CSV table of C-alpha atoms in Angstrom, one decimal:
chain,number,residue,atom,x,y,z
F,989,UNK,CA,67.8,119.2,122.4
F,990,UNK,CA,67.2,115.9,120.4
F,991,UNK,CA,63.9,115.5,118.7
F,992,UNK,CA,63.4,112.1,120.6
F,993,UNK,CA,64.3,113.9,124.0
F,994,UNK,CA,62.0,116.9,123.3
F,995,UNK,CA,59.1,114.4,122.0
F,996,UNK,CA,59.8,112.4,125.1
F,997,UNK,CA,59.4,115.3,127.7
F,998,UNK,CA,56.2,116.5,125.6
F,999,UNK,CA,55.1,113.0,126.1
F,1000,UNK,CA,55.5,112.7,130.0
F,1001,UNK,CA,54.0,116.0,130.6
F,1002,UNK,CA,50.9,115.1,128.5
F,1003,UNK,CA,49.9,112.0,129.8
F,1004,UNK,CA,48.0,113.0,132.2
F,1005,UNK,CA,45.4,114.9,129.7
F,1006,UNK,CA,45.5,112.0,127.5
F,1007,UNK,CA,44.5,109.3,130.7
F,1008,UNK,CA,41.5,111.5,131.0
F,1009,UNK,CA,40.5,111.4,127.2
F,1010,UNK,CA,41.3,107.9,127.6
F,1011,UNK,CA,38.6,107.4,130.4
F,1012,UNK,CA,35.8,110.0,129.2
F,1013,UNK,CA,35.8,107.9,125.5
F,1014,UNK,CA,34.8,104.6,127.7
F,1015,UNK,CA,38.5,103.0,126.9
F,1016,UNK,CA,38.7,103.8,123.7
F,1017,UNK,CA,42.3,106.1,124.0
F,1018,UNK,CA,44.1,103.8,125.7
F,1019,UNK,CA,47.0,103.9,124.8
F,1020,UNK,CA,50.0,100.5,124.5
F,1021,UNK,CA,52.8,99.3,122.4
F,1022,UNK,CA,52.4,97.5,119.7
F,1023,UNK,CA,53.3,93.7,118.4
F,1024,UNK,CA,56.8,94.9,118.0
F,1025,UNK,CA,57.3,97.2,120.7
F,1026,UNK,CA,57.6,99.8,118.5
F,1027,UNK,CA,54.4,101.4,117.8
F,1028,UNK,CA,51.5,103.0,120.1
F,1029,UNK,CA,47.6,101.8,119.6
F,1030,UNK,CA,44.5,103.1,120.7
F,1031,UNK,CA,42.2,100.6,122.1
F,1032,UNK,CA,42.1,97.7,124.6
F,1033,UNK,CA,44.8,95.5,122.5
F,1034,UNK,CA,47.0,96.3,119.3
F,1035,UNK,CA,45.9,95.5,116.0
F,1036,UNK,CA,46.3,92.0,114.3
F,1037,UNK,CA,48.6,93.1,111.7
F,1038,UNK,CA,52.1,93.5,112.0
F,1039,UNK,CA,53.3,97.3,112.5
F,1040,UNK,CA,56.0,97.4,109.2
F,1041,UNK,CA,55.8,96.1,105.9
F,1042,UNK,CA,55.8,92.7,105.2
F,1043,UNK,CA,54.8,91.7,101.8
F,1044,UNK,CA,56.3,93.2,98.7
F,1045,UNK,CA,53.6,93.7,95.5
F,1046,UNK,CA,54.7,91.6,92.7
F,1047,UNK,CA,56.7,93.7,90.3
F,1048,UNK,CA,56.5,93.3,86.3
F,1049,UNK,CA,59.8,93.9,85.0
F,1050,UNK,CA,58.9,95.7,82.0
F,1051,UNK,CA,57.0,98.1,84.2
F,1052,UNK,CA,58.7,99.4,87.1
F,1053,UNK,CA,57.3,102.6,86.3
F,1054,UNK,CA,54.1,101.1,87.8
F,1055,UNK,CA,55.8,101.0,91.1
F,1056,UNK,CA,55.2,103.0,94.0
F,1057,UNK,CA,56.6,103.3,97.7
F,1058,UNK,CA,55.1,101.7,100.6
F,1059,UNK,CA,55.4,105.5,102.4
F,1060,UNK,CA,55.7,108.6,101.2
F,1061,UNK,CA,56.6,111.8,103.4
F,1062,UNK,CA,57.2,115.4,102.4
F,1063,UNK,CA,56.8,118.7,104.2
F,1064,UNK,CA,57.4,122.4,102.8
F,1065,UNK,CA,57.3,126.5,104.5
F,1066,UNK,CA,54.6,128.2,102.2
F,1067,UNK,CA,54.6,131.5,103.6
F,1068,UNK,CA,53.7,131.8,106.4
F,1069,UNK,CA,52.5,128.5,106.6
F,1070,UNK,CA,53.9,125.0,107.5
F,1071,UNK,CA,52.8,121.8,105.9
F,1072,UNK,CA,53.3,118.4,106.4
F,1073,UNK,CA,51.7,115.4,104.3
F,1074,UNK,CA,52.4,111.7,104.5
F,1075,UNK,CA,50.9,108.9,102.1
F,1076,UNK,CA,51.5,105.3,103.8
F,1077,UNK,CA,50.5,101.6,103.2
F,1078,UNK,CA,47.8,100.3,105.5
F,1079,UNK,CA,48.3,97.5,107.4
F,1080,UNK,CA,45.6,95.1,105.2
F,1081,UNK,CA,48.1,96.0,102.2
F,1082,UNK,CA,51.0,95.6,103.5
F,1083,UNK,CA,50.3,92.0,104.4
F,1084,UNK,CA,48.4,91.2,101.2
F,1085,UNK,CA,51.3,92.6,99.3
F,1086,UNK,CA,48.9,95.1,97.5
F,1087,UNK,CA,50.7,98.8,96.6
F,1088,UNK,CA,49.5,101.8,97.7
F,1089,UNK,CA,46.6,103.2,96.6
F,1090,UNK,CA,46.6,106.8,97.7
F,1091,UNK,CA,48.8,109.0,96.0
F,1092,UNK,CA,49.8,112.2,96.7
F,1093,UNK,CA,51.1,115.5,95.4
F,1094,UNK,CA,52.3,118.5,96.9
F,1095,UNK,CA,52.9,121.3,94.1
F,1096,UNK,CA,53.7,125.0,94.7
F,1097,UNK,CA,52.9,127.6,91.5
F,1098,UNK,CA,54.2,130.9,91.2
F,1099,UNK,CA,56.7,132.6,93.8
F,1100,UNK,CA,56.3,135.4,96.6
F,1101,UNK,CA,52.7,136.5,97.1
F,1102,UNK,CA,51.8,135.1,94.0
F,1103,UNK,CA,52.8,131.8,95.0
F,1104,UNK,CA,50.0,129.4,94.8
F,1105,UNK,CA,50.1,125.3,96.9
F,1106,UNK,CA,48.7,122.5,96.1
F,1107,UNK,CA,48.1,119.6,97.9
F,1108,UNK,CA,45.9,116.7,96.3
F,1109,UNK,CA,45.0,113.3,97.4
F,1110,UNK,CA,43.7,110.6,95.7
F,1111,UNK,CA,42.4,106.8,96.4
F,1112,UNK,CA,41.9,104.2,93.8
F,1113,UNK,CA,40.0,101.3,94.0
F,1114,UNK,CA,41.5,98.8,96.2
F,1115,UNK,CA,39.6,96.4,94.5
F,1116,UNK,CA,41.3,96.9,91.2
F,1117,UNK,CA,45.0,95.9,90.2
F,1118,UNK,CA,45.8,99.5,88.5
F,1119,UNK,CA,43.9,101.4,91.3
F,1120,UNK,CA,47.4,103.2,92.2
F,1121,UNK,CA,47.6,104.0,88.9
F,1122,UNK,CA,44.2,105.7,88.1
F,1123,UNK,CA,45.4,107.6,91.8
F,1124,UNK,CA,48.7,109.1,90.7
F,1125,UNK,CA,47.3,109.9,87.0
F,1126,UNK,CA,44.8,111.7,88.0
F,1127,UNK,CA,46.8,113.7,90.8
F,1128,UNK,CA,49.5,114.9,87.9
F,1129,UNK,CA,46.8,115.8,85.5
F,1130,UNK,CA,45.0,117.6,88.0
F,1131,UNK,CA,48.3,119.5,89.2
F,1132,UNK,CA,49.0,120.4,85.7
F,1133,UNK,CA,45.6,122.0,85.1
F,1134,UNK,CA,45.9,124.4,88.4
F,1135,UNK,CA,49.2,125.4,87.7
F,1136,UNK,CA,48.3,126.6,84.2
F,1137,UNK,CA,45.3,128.6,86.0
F,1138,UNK,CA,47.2,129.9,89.0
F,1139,UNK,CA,47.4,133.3,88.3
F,1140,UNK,CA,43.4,133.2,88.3
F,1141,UNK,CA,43.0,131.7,91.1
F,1142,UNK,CA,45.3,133.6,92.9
F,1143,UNK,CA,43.2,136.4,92.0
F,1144,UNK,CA,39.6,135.0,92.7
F,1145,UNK,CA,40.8,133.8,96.1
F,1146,UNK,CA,42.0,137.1,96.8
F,1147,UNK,CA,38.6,139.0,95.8
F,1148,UNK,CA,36.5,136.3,97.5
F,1149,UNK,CA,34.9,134.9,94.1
F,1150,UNK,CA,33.4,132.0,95.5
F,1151,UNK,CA,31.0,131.2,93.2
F,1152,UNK,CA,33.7,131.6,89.8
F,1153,UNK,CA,36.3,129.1,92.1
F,1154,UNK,CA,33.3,126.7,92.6
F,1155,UNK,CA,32.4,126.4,88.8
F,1156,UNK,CA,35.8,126.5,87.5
F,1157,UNK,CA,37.3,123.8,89.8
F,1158,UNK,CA,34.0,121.6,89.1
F,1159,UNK,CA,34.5,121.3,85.7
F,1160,UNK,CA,38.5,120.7,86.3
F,1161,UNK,CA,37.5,118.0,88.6
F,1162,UNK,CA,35.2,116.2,86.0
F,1163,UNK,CA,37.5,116.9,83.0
F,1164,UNK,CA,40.1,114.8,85.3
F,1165,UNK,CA,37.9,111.9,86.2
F,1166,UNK,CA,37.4,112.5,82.2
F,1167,UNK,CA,40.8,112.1,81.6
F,1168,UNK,CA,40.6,108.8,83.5
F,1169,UNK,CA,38.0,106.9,81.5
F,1170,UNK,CA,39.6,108.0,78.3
F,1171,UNK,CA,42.7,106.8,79.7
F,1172,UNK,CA,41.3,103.4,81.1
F,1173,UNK,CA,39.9,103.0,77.3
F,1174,UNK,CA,42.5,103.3,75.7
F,1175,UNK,CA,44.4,100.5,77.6
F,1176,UNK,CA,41.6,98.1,77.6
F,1177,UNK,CA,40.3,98.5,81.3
F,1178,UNK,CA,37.1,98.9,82.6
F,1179,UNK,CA,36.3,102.7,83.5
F,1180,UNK,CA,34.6,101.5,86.5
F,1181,UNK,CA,38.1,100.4,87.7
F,1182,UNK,CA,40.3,103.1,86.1
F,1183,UNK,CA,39.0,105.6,88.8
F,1184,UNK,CA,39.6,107.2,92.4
F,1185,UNK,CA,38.2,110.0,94.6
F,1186,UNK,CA,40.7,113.5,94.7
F,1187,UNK,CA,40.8,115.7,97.5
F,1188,UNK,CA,42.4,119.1,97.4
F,1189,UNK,CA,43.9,121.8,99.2
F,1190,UNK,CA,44.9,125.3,97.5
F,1191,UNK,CA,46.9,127.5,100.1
F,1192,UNK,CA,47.8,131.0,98.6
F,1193,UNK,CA,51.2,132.3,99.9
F,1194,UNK,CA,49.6,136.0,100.3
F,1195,UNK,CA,49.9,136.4,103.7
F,1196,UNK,CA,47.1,139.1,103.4
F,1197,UNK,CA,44.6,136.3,101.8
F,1198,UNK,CA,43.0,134.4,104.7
F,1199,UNK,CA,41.0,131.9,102.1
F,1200,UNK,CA,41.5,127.8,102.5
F,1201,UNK,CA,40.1,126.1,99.7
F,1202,UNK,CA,39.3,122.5,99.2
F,1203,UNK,CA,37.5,120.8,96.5
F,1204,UNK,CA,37.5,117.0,95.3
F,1205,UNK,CA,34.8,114.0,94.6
F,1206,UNK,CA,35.1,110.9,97.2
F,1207,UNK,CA,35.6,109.6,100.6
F,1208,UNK,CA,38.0,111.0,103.0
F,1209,UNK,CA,38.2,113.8,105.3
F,1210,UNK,CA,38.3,117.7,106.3
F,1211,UNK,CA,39.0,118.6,109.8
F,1212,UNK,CA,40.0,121.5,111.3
F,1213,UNK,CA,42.1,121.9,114.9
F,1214,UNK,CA,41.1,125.1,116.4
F,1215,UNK,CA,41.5,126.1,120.2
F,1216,UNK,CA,42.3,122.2,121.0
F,1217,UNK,CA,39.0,121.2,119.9
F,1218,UNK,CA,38.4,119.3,116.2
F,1219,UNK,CA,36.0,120.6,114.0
F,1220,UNK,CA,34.6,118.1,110.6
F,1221,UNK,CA,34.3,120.5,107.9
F,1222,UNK,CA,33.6,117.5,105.3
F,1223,UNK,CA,31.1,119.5,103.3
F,1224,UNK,CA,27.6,118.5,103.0
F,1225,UNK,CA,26.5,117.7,99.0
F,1226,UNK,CA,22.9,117.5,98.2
F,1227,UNK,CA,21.0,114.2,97.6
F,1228,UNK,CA,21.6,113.5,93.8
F,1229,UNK,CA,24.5,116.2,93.4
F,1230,UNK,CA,26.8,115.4,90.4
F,1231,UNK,CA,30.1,117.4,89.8
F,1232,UNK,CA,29.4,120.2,87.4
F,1233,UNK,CA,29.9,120.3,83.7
F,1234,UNK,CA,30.2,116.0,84.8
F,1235,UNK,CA,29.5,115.0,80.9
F,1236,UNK,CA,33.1,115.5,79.4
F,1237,UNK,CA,32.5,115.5,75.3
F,1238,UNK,CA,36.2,116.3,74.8
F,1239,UNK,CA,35.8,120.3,74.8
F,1240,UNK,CA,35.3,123.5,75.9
F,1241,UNK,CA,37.4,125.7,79.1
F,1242,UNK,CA,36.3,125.7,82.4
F,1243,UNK,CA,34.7,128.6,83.5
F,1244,UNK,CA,35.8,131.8,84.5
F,1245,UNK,CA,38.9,131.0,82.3
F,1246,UNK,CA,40.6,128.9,84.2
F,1247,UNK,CA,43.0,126.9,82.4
F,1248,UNK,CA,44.1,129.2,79.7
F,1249,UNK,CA,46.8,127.2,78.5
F,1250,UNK,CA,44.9,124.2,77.3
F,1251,UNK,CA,44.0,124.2,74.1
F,1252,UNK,CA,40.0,124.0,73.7
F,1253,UNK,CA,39.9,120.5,72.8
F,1254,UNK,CA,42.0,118.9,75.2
F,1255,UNK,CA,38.6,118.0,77.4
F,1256,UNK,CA,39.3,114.7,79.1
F,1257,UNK,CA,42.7,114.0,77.6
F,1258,UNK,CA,42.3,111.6,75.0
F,1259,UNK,CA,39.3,109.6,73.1
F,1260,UNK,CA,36.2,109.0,73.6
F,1261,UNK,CA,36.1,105.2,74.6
F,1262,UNK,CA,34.1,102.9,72.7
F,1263,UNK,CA,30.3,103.5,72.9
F,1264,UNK,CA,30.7,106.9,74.2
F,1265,UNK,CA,31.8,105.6,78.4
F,1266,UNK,CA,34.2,108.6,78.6
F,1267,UNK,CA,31.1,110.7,77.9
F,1268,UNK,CA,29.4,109.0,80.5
F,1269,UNK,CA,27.9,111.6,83.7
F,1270,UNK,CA,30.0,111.2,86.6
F,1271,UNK,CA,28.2,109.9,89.6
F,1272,UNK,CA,30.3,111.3,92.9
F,1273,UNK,CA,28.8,114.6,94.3
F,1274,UNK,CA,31.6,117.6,93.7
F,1275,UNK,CA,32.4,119.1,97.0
F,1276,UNK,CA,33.5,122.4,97.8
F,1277,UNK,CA,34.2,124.5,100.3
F,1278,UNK,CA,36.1,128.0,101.2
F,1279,UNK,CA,37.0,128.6,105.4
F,1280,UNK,CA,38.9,131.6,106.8
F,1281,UNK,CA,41.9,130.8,109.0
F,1282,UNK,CA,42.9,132.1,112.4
F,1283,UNK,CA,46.6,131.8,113.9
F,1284,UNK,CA,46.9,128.8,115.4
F,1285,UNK,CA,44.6,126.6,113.1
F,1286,UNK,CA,45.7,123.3,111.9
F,1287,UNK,CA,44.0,121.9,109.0
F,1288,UNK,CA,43.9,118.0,108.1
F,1289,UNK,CA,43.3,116.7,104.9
F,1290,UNK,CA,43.1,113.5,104.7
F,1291,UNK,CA,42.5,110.1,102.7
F,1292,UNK,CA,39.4,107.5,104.2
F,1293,UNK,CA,41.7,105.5,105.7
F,1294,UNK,CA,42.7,108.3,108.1
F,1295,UNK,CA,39.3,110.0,108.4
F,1296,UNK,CA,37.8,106.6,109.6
F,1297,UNK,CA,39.5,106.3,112.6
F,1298,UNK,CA,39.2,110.5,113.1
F,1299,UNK,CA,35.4,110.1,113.1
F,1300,UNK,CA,35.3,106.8,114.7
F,1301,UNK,CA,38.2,107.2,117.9
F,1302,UNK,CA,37.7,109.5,120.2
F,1303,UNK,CA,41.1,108.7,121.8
F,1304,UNK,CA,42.9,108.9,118.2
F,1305,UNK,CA,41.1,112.3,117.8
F,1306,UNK,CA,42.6,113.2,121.2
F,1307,UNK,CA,46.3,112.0,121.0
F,1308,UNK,CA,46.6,113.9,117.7
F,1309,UNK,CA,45.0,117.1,119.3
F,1310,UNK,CA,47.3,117.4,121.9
F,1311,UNK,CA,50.3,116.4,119.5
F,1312,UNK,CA,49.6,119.1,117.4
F,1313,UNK,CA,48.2,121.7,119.0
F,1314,UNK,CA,52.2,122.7,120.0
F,1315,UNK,CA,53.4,126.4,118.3
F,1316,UNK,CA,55.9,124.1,116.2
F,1317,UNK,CA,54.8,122.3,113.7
F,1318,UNK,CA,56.5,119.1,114.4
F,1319,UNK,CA,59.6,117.8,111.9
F,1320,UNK,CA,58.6,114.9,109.4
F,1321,UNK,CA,59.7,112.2,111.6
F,1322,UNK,CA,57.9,112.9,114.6
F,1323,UNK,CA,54.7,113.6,111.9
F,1324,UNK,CA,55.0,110.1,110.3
F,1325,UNK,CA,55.1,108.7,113.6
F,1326,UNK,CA,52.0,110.7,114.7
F,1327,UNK,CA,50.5,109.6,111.9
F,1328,UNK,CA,50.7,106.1,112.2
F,1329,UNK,CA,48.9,105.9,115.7
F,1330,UNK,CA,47.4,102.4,115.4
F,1331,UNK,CA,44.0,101.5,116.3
F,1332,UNK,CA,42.6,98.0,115.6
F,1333,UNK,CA,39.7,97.9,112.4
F,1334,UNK,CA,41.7,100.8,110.9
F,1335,UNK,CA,44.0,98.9,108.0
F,1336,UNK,CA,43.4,100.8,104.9
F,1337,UNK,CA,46.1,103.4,103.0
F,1338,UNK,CA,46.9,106.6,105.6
F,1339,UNK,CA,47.1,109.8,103.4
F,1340,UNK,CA,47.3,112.8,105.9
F,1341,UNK,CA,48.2,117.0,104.9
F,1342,UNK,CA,48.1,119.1,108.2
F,1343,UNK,CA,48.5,122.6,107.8
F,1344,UNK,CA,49.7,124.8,110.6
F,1345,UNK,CA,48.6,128.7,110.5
C-alpha cells in the first residue's frame, strides 16, 4: 500500500476523534486547507502567509558557505529506536527572505551498544543577520565535544550518574556559548548577536539503558507522548539560575572528565574578546533533565517556534497525538508534512526531533 493511500485511510478513520478535540478546545482544531489547497490549518481561517517559500535570502557570492536550506529533513534506526527530526523556515521568514535560523544536527558516536545519538537544536537571533550562523557553529562545536566524551557518557548513563552528567554537560554547554563570543570577537560582531539557545537529546543505543537525557540553555520545548496523552517536561530552572562553570577564562576540562580529548586550554575556542566579553557570565539558566522511557513513548524536542503552538493549540496538540501515537513511526514525508500543520500567529522557524520507543 502507497504511503498517501495508507495516510489517507488513517485519515478517514480518525476524523471523527479529531472533530471532537476540535469541539472540546472551543474551535481551536478545526481543521481546513490552506491558501493553496495544499496544506491543513488549525483554527477558524488559514494563516496570512503563503504555505511554500517565497523569498530567497540575498546571497554574497564570496560566501555561499553562509548559506543554508529553507528545510532540512533527516531520520535514522538507533537501536531500538526510531527518529525523525525536521528543521524548516517559518512562514514570517520565508516571506521576508530571512534564512533559517534553527539549525540542526543529528550525530551518532560509537557503534553497537556503545553507540551513543545526538540530536541538538539551536535558534539564533532572528534579529541579527549572522543568527544562522552563531546556530550551526555552535551545534558542530557542541557535537564535537560529546563525541570526544562518548564513552563516558555512555557509562554514566548507564550507572545512573545524574549528578556527574549534570556538571559535565553544564560546563560543555557554557564552554560552547564560550566559543561563540570568542568567535563573534574575533569577526567584529557584537556577542550579544553572535548567540542562540541549544537544546539536546542524547539517546544511548543500549537497549538495556532506559535513560533520555536532555540538556540545553533557551527557549523551546520538551514533550513527551505517552498513552495518547502529552506530557511538558520543559524543566523548571530556579529564579537567577546560570549555566554552571558560565565564566569561560579559556581553561580547564569539564567535570567528571568529560572531553578527554581537548587539550586543557582549548576553553571557549579562541580569544578572549577585547575587554574580557568572552569572559563575560552567561545569563540563560542551564536546564537539565534525565526521564526513563516506556515502549510506546514518543519524545518531541523541539525549537520555540514549534513549542509555541504545542503549548498554545489544543487542536495542534491533538492532530499530532493521534498522528503519532501509530506502532510505526511514520516515513520522513508523512513527518514533514505533520510537522507543518499550520495554525495562524505561529510563523517563526519549525525545528522538531520525535523519538519513537
Amino acid at each position: 500500500m502507497r504511503p498517501t493511500t495508507r495516510r489517507l485511510l488513517r485519515s478517514r478513520a480518525t476524523a471523527a476523534s479529531e472533530r471532537s478535540a476540535s469541539e472540546a478546545s472551543g474551535g481551536s482544531g478545526r481543521r481546513g486547507r490552506g491558501a493553496a489547497g495544499e496544506r491543513e490549518y488549525i483554527g477558524d481561517r488559514p494563516p496570512t502567509y503563503e504555505p511554500e517559500p517565497t523569498v530567497l535570502p540575498t546571497a554574497d557570492p564570496e560566501r555561499l558557505g553562509d548559506l543554508v536550506p529553507d528545510t532540512v529533513l533527516d531520520g535514522t534506526r538507533h537501536g531500538a529506536l526510531t527518529v525523525r527530526a525536521v528543521s524548516q523556515r517559518g512562514d514570517s521568514g520565508r516571506f521576508r527572505g530571512r534564512p533559517r535560523g534553527d539549525a540542526l544536527l543529528t550525530a551518532g558516536f560509537g557503534t553497537g551498544d556503545e553507540g551513543l545519538l545526538l540530536v541538538a537544536v539551536a535558534s539564533g537571533s532572528r534579529a541579527a543577520a549572522a543568527g544562522h550562523l552563531a546556530a550551526r557553529e555552535v551545534c558542530e562545536w557542541i557535537g564535537g565535544a560529546i563525541g570526544r566524551s562518548r564513552a563516558r557518557l555512555v557509562e554514566d548513563m548507564r550507572e545512573g550518574r545524574r549528578s556527574a552528567l549534570k556538571s559535565g554537560l553544564g560546563r560543555l554547554t557554557a564552554r560552547s556559548l564560550g566559543r561563540l563570543r570568542a568567535s563573534a570577537a574575533q569577526q567584529g560582531l557584537d556577542p550579544a548577536d553572535y548567540t542562540a539557545g541549544l537544546r539536546c537529546l542524547l539517546l544511548p543505543a543500549d537497549p538495556r539503558c532506559q535513560v533520555r537525557l536532555f540538556f540545553g540553555v533557551g527557549p523551546g520545548g520538551l514533550f513527551r507522548l505517552r498513552d495518547g496523552s502529552w506530557q511538558d517536561l520543559e524543566p523548571s530552572a530556579p529564579p537567577g539560575a546560570t549555566v554552571p562553570g558560565a565564566t569561560v577564562p579559556g581553561g580547564g576540562l569539564p567535570a567528571g572528565g568529560l572531553e578527554a580529548g581537548v587539550p586543557p586550554g582549548a576553553g571557549a575556542g579562541g580569544p578572549s574578546a577585547p575587554g574580557g566579553s568572552a569572559s563575560e557570565p552567561v545569563t540563560p539558566p542551564f536546564l537539565f533533565r534525565t526521564s526513563l522511557a516506556e515502549p510506546g513513548d514518543r519524545l518531541l524536542l523541539c525549537s520555540g517556534g514549534m513549542a509555541e503552538p504545542m503549548r498554545g493549540e489544543r487542536g495542534f496538540r491533538a492532530v499530532l497525538a493521534d498522528r503519532w501515537s501509530g506502532a510505526e513511526a511514520p516515513g520522513l514525508a508523512d513527518f514533514l508534512a505533520d510537522v507543518q500543520l499550520r495554525a495562524k500567529g505561529y510563523a517563526d522557524d519549525r525545528t522538531a526531533v520525535v523519538v519513537w520507543e
